[in-house]
Amino acid sequence: MSYFGLTGSVASGKSTAARMFEGLGARIIDADHIGHELLGSSLSAFQEIVHRFGDDILNSSGEIDRKQLGALVFSDPIKLKDLNAIVHPKIIAWVKQLAEEHAAAHPKDVILVDAALIFEARIGANFRKVIVAWCRPEQQIERLMAKTGISRQAAEQRIASQMPAEEKRRRADFLIDCSGSIEQTRTQVESLFPTLQRLAVGQ
């Protein structure tokens, strides 16, 4: 395993940390972006999702409306489990392929898989080390509401659908506290990066 995991609950600051790592030279594989790609009508996940959840999740262009799908699954744990059962294996396979291809071509690079559900999907053992980004609970709710425009109730519901942040922090090899300023987060990222570089080359 020559790559690392970067995770954290929704709106925790994970993506901000990922961009900072990328700025230092890390190769970022965005599992969320891959998940979005899998919703495209040309891929097998599309048909499976529509078959499970019906045509009501499609927009006027015949594409999956991610907001509509999100509202549906985050209000129903069984539906969320069904969606994850469809997309998680495909995301994991795609991420592994990309990571291994890059590691073979650039063995000294720090490769970070940016994925919100590393622990929920039980793939923590796939990574050399796992970094958890986190922030205070109230910040997380406010950030999610600002980012998505959803109500506080919906934000709390979406956060509750994931593993508690405290449990993710307990399982982490490294932590990045994103509760403070951007510069405070950057300082932590810059401090951690040399350690990741050493681990990437087996030191």
PDB file of C-alpha atoms in Angstrom:
ATOM      1  CA  MET A   1       0.000   0.000   0.000  1.00  0.00           C
ATOM      2  CA  SER A   2       1.742   3.120  -1.212  1.00  0.00           C
ATOM      3  CA  TYR A   3      -1.118   5.561  -0.797  1.00  0.00           C
ATOM      4  CA  PHE A   4      -2.824   7.373   2.051  1.00  0.00           C
ATOM      5  CA  GLY A   5      -6.437   8.070   2.953  1.00  0.00           C
ATOM      6  CA  LEU A   6      -7.787  11.519   3.766  1.00  0.00           C
ATOM      7  CA  THR A   7     -11.220  11.455   5.321  1.00  0.00           C
ATOM      8  CA  GLY A   8     -13.572  13.381   7.570  1.00  0.00           C
ATOM      9  CA  SER A   9     -17.265  13.924   8.022  1.00  0.00           C
ATOM     10  CA  VAL A  10     -19.146  16.084   5.525  1.00  0.00           C
ATOM     11  CA  ALA A  11     -18.249  19.808   5.709  1.00  0.00           C
ATOM     12  CA  SER A  12     -15.380  19.085   8.097  1.00  0.00           C
ATOM     13  CA  GLY A  13     -12.654  20.816   6.070  1.00  0.00           C
ATOM     14  CA  LYS A  14     -11.382  17.691   4.325  1.00  0.00           C
ATOM     15  CA  SER A  15     -11.483  19.133   0.812  1.00  0.00           C
ATOM     16  CA  THR A  16      -9.705  22.286   1.963  1.00  0.00           C
ATOM     17  CA  ALA A  17      -6.943  20.163   3.455  1.00  0.00           C
ATOM     18  CA  ALA A  18      -6.774  18.113   0.250  1.00  0.00           C
ATOM     19  CA  ARG A  19      -6.185  21.245  -1.843  1.00  0.00           C
ATOM     20  CA  MET A  20      -3.411  22.275   0.528  1.00  0.00           C
ATOM     21  CA  PHE A  21      -1.727  18.884   0.238  1.00  0.00           C
ATOM     22  CA  GLU A  22      -2.063  19.128  -3.532  1.00  0.00           C
ATOM     23  CA  GLY A  23      -0.372  22.524  -3.440  1.00  0.00           C
ATOM     24  CA  LEU A  24       2.596  20.880  -1.712  1.00  0.00           C
ATOM     25  CA  GLY A  25       2.894  18.288  -4.465  1.00  0.00           C
ATOM     26  CA  ALA A  26       0.605  15.458  -3.368  1.00  0.00           C
ATOM     27  CA  ARG A  27      -1.409  13.581  -5.959  1.00  0.00           C
ATOM     28  CA  ILE A  28      -5.107  13.727  -4.960  1.00  0.00           C
ATOM     29  CA  ILE A  29      -7.619  11.098  -6.031  1.00  0.00           C
ATOM     30  CA  ASP A  30     -11.085  12.485  -5.321  1.00  0.00           C
ATOM     31  CA  ALA A  31     -13.442   9.608  -4.506  1.00  0.00           C
ATOM     32  CA  ASP A  32     -16.431  11.971  -4.370  1.00  0.00           C
ATOM     33  CA  HIS A  33     -15.733  13.081  -7.944  1.00  0.00           C
ATOM     34  CA  ILE A  34     -15.508   9.450  -9.001  1.00  0.00           C
ATOM     35  CA  GLY A  35     -18.863   8.850  -7.323  1.00  0.00           C
ATOM     36  CA  HIS A  36     -20.377  11.681  -9.352  1.00  0.00           C
ATOM     37  CA  GLU A  37     -18.935  10.188 -12.520  1.00  0.00           C
ATOM     38  CA  LEU A  38     -20.571   6.867 -11.713  1.00  0.00           C
ATOM     39  CA  LEU A  39     -23.994   8.535 -11.788  1.00  0.00           C
ATOM     40  CA  GLY A  40     -23.517   9.295 -15.487  1.00  0.00           C
ATOM     41  CA  SER A  41     -25.950   7.550 -17.799  1.00  0.00           C
ATOM     42  CA  SER A  42     -23.147   5.838 -19.736  1.00  0.00           C
ATOM     43  CA  LEU A  43     -22.012   3.810 -16.731  1.00  0.00           C
ATOM     44  CA  SER A  44     -23.527   0.709 -15.159  1.00  0.00           C
ATOM     45  CA  ALA A  45     -24.206   2.337 -11.795  1.00  0.00           C
ATOM     46  CA  PHE A  46     -26.767   4.633 -13.438  1.00  0.00           C
ATOM     47  CA  GLN A  47     -29.047   1.792 -14.475  1.00  0.00           C
ATOM     48  CA  GLU A  48     -28.741   0.061 -11.118  1.00  0.00           C
ATOM     49  CA  ILE A  49     -29.577   3.252  -9.234  1.00  0.00           C
ATOM     50  CA  VAL A  50     -32.575   4.104 -11.423  1.00  0.00           C
ATOM     51  CA  HIS A  51     -33.818   0.523 -11.165  1.00  0.00           C
ATOM     52  CA  ARG A  52     -33.631   0.723  -7.356  1.00  0.00           C
ATOM     53  CA  PHE A  53     -34.994   4.245  -6.811  1.00  0.00           C
ATOM     54  CA  GLY A  54     -37.188   4.883  -9.830  1.00  0.00           C
ATOM     55  CA  ASP A  55     -37.467   7.531 -12.537  1.00  0.00           C
ATOM     56  CA  ASP A  56     -38.450  10.206 -10.012  1.00  0.00           C
ATOM     57  CA  ILE A  57     -34.763  10.801  -9.276  1.00  0.00           C
ATOM     58  CA  LEU A  58     -34.157  11.875 -12.896  1.00  0.00           C
ATOM     59  CA  ASN A  59     -34.172  15.495 -14.034  1.00  0.00           C
ATOM     60  CA  SER A  60     -35.678  16.826 -17.264  1.00  0.00           C
ATOM     61  CA  SER A  61     -32.529  15.808 -19.171  1.00  0.00           C
ATOM     62  CA  GLY A  62     -32.812  12.212 -18.037  1.00  0.00           C
ATOM     63  CA  GLU A  63     -29.843  12.483 -15.690  1.00  0.00           C
ATOM     64  CA  ILE A  64     -29.793  11.625 -11.997  1.00  0.00           C
ATOM     65  CA  ASP A  65     -30.680  14.667  -9.909  1.00  0.00           C
ATOM     66  CA  ARG A  66     -28.133  14.400  -7.110  1.00  0.00           C
ATOM     67  CA  LYS A  67     -30.078  16.693  -4.779  1.00  0.00           C
ATOM     68  CA  GLN A  68     -33.235  14.667  -5.262  1.00  0.00           C
ATOM     69  CA  LEU A  69     -31.365  11.415  -4.721  1.00  0.00           C
ATOM     70  CA  GLY A  70     -29.629  12.829  -1.652  1.00  0.00           C
ATOM     71  CA  ALA A  71     -32.897  14.001  -0.118  1.00  0.00           C
ATOM     72  CA  LEU A  72     -34.310  10.524  -0.691  1.00  0.00           C
ATOM     73  CA  VAL A  73     -31.494   8.453   0.774  1.00  0.00           C
ATOM     74  CA  PHE A  74     -30.440  10.676   3.664  1.00  0.00           C
ATOM     75  CA  SER A  75     -33.961  10.482   5.063  1.00  0.00           C
ATOM     76  CA  ASP A  76     -34.047   6.684   4.913  1.00  0.00           C
ATOM     77  CA  PRO A  77     -31.169   4.538   6.276  1.00  0.00           C
ATOM     78  CA  ILE A  78     -32.248   1.505   4.252  1.00  0.00           C
ATOM     79  CA  LYS A  79     -32.209   3.451   0.983  1.00  0.00           C
ATOM     80  CA  LEU A  80     -28.836   4.949   1.871  1.00  0.00           C
ATOM     81  CA  LYS A  81     -27.488   1.461   2.531  1.00  0.00           C
ATOM     82  CA  ASP A  82     -28.849   0.292  -0.831  1.00  0.00           C
ATOM     83  CA  LEU A  83     -27.235   3.204  -2.670  1.00  0.00           C
ATOM     84  CA  ASN A  84     -23.904   2.599  -0.957  1.00  0.00           C
ATOM     85  CA  ALA A  85     -24.089  -1.085  -1.861  1.00  0.00           C
ATOM     86  CA  ILE A  86     -24.341  -0.084  -5.524  1.00  0.00           C
ATOM     87  CA  VAL A  87     -21.702   2.632  -5.699  1.00  0.00           C
ATOM     88  CA  HIS A  88     -19.112   1.799  -3.034  1.00  0.00           C
ATOM     89  CA  PRO A  89     -17.618  -1.304  -4.697  1.00  0.00           C
ATOM     90  CA  LYS A  90     -17.306   0.582  -7.993  1.00  0.00           C
ATOM     91  CA  ILE A  91     -15.712   3.624  -6.350  1.00  0.00           C
ATOM     92  CA  ILE A  92     -13.272   1.436  -4.411  1.00  0.00           C
ATOM     93  CA  ALA A  93     -12.212  -0.464  -7.533  1.00  0.00           C
ATOM     94  CA  TRP A  94     -11.746   2.742  -9.539  1.00  0.00           C
ATOM     95  CA  VAL A  95      -9.796   4.473  -6.766  1.00  0.00           C
ATOM     96  CA  LYS A  96      -7.526   1.448  -6.297  1.00  0.00           C
ATOM     97  CA  GLN A  97      -6.782   1.279 -10.004  1.00  0.00           C
ATOM     98  CA  LEU A  98      -5.910   4.986 -10.228  1.00  0.00           C
ATOM     99  CA  ALA A  99      -3.770   4.883  -7.083  1.00  0.00           C
ATOM    100  CA  GLU A 100      -1.830   1.815  -8.166  1.00  0.00           C
ATOM    101  CA  GLU A 101      -1.261   3.183 -11.661  1.00  0.00           C
ATOM    102  CA  HIS A 102       0.104   6.442 -10.293  1.00  0.00           C
ATOM    103  CA  ALA A 103       2.218   4.706  -7.652  1.00  0.00           C
ATOM    104  CA  ALA A 104       3.797   2.521 -10.334  1.00  0.00           C
ATOM    105  CA  ALA A 105       4.585   5.536 -12.520  1.00  0.00           C
ATOM    106  CA  HIS A 106       5.628   7.894  -9.697  1.00  0.00           C
ATOM    107  CA  PRO A 107       6.733   5.762  -6.735  1.00  0.00           C
ATOM    108  CA  LYS A 108       8.049   8.688  -4.689  1.00  0.00           C
ATOM    109  CA  ASP A 109       4.853  10.758  -4.850  1.00  0.00           C
ATOM    110  CA  VAL A 110       2.506  11.209  -1.907  1.00  0.00           C
ATOM    111  CA  ILE A 111      -0.817   9.835  -3.145  1.00  0.00           C
ATOM    112  CA  LEU A 112      -3.865  10.843  -1.117  1.00  0.00           C
ATOM    113  CA  VAL A 113      -7.316   9.376  -1.631  1.00  0.00           C
ATOM    114  CA  ASP A 114      -9.825  12.063  -0.599  1.00  0.00           C
ATOM    115  CA  ALA A 115     -12.859  10.049   0.532  1.00  0.00           C
ATOM    116  CA  ALA A 116     -15.547  10.852   3.099  1.00  0.00           C
ATOM    117  CA  LEU A 117     -16.563   7.261   3.842  1.00  0.00           C
ATOM    118  CA  ILE A 118     -13.288   5.387   4.330  1.00  0.00           C
ATOM    119  CA  PHE A 119     -14.321   3.986   7.698  1.00  0.00           C
ATOM    120  CA  GLU A 120     -18.001   3.530   6.820  1.00  0.00           C
ATOM    121  CA  ALA A 121     -16.981   1.486   3.770  1.00  0.00           C
ATOM    122  CA  ARG A 122     -14.547  -0.517   5.921  1.00  0.00           C
ATOM    123  CA  ILE A 123     -11.557   0.176   3.675  1.00  0.00           C
ATOM    124  CA  GLY A 124      -9.248   1.806   6.215  1.00  0.00           C
ATOM    125  CA  ALA A 125      -6.872  -1.158   5.952  1.00  0.00           C
ATOM    126  CA  ASN A 126      -6.392  -0.367   2.229  1.00  0.00           C
ATOM    127  CA  PHE A 127      -4.251   2.653   3.107  1.00  0.00           C
ATOM    128  CA  ARG A 128      -0.778   3.033   4.530  1.00  0.00           C
ATOM    129  CA  LYS A 129      -2.085   5.665   6.942  1.00  0.00           C
ATOM    130  CA  VAL A 130      -5.397   7.507   7.334  1.00  0.00           C
ATOM    131  CA  ILE A 131      -5.631  11.251   8.002  1.00  0.00           C
ATOM    132  CA  VAL A 132      -8.835  12.620   9.518  1.00  0.00           C
ATOM    133  CA  ALA A 133      -9.856  16.252   9.082  1.00  0.00           C
ATOM    134  CA  TRP A 134     -12.365  17.501  11.631  1.00  0.00           C
ATOM    135  CA  CYS A 135     -14.009  20.610  13.036  1.00  0.00           C
ATOM    136  CA  ARG A 136     -16.384  21.456  15.872  1.00  0.00           C
ATOM    137  CA  PRO A 137     -19.937  20.076  15.453  1.00  0.00           C
ATOM    138  CA  GLU A 138     -21.653  23.466  15.256  1.00  0.00           C
ATOM    139  CA  GLN A 139     -19.166  24.607  12.617  1.00  0.00           C
ATOM    140  CA  GLN A 140     -19.878  21.481  10.623  1.00  0.00           C
ATOM    141  CA  ILE A 141     -23.624  22.135  10.600  1.00  0.00           C
ATOM    142  CA  GLU A 142     -23.184  25.775   9.619  1.00  0.00           C
ATOM    143  CA  ARG A 143     -20.683  24.939   6.870  1.00  0.00           C
ATOM    144  CA  LEU A 144     -22.936  22.246   5.410  1.00  0.00           C
ATOM    145  CA  MET A 145     -25.945  24.566   5.378  1.00  0.00           C
ATOM    146  CA  ALA A 146     -23.918  27.311   3.682  1.00  0.00           C
ATOM    147  CA  LYS A 147     -22.422  24.906   1.156  1.00  0.00           C
ATOM    148  CA  THR A 148     -25.623  23.147   0.097  1.00  0.00           C
ATOM    149  CA  GLY A 149     -28.453  25.508   1.026  1.00  0.00           C
ATOM    150  CA  ILE A 150     -30.244  22.761   2.932  1.00  0.00           C
ATOM    151  CA  SER A 151     -32.114  23.313   6.206  1.00  0.00           C
ATOM    152  CA  ARG A 152     -30.557  22.784   9.607  1.00  0.00           C
ATOM    153  CA  GLN A 153     -32.692  19.676  10.105  1.00  0.00           C
ATOM    154  CA  ALA A 154     -31.515  18.239   6.785  1.00  0.00           C
ATOM    155  CA  ALA A 155     -27.902  19.093   7.628  1.00  0.00           C
ATOM    156  CA  GLU A 156     -28.146  17.343  10.982  1.00  0.00           C
ATOM    157  CA  GLN A 157     -29.771  14.360   9.293  1.00  0.00           C
ATOM    158  CA  ARG A 158     -26.983  14.105   6.719  1.00  0.00           C
ATOM    159  CA  ILE A 159     -24.269  14.363   9.369  1.00  0.00           C
ATOM    160  CA  ALA A 160     -26.017  11.724  11.488  1.00  0.00           C
ATOM    161  CA  SER A 161     -25.958   9.317   8.524  1.00  0.00           C
ATOM    162  CA  GLN A 162     -22.160   9.150   8.773  1.00  0.00           C
ATOM    163  CA  MET A 163     -19.930   7.699  11.448  1.00  0.00           C
ATOM    164  CA  PRO A 164     -19.575  10.133  14.375  1.00  0.00           C
ATOM    165  CA  ALA A 165     -16.588  12.438  14.012  1.00  0.00           C
ATOM    166  CA  GLU A 166     -15.295  11.341  17.412  1.00  0.00           C
ATOM    167  CA  GLU A 167     -15.064   7.748  16.201  1.00  0.00           C
ATOM    168  CA  LYS A 168     -13.232   8.794  13.039  1.00  0.00           C
ATOM    169  CA  ARG A 169     -10.768  10.759  15.131  1.00  0.00           C
ATOM    170  CA  ARG A 170     -10.206   7.713  17.335  1.00  0.00           C
ATOM    171  CA  ARG A 171      -9.340   5.589  14.311  1.00  0.00           C
ATOM    172  CA  ALA A 172      -7.058   8.153  12.666  1.00  0.00           C
ATOM    173  CA  ASP A 173      -3.311   7.834  12.282  1.00  0.00           C
ATOM    174  CA  PHE A 174      -3.028  11.616  11.879  1.00  0.00           C
ATOM    175  CA  LEU A 175      -5.447  14.453  12.679  1.00  0.00           C
ATOM    176  CA  ILE A 176      -5.967  17.873  11.117  1.00  0.00           C
ATOM    177  CA  ASP A 177      -8.052  20.291  13.173  1.00  0.00           C
ATOM    178  CA  CYS A 178      -9.964  22.504  10.718  1.00  0.00           C
ATOM    179  CA  SER A 179     -11.824  24.407  13.425  1.00  0.00           C
ATOM    180  CA  GLY A 180      -9.514  27.410  13.276  1.00  0.00           C
ATOM    181  CA  SER A 181      -8.371  29.736  10.534  1.00  0.00           C
ATOM    182  CA  ILE A 182      -7.262  28.683   7.064  1.00  0.00           C
ATOM    183  CA  GLU A 183      -3.689  29.493   8.040  1.00  0.00           C
ATOM    184  CA  GLN A 184      -3.913  27.301  11.130  1.00  0.00           C
ATOM    185  CA  THR A 185      -5.088  24.415   8.958  1.00  0.00           C
ATOM    186  CA  ARG A 186      -2.317  25.111   6.453  1.00  0.00           C
ATOM    187  CA  THR A 187       0.312  25.016   9.210  1.00  0.00           C
ATOM    188  CA  GLN A 188      -0.839  21.531  10.226  1.00  0.00           C
ATOM    189  CA  VAL A 189      -0.839  20.307   6.613  1.00  0.00           C
ATOM    190  CA  GLU A 190       2.650  21.667   6.000  1.00  0.00           C
ATOM    191  CA  SER A 191       3.889  20.086   9.217  1.00  0.00           C
ATOM    192  CA  LEU A 192       2.476  16.655   8.312  1.00  0.00           C
ATOM    193  CA  PHE A 193       3.515  16.562   4.653  1.00  0.00           C
ATOM    194  CA  PRO A 194       7.222  15.709   5.201  1.00  0.00           C
ATOM    195  CA  THR A 195       6.160  12.709   7.301  1.00  0.00           C
ATOM    196  CA  LEU A 196       3.957  11.489   4.462  1.00  0.00           C
ATOM    197  CA  GLN A 197       6.831  11.959   2.011  1.00  0.00           C
ATOM    198  CA  ARG A 198       9.088   9.782   4.154  1.00  0.00           C
ATOM    199  CA  LEU A 199       6.434   7.114   4.517  1.00  0.00           C
ATOM    200  CA  ALA A 200       5.741   7.181   0.761  1.00  0.00           C
ATOM    201  CA  VAL A 201       9.295   6.062   0.027  1.00  0.00           C
ATOM    202  CA  GLY A 202       9.374   3.549   2.873  1.00  0.00           C
ATOM    203  CA  GLN A 203      11.429   5.477   5.401  1.00  0.00           C
TER     204      GLN A 203
END
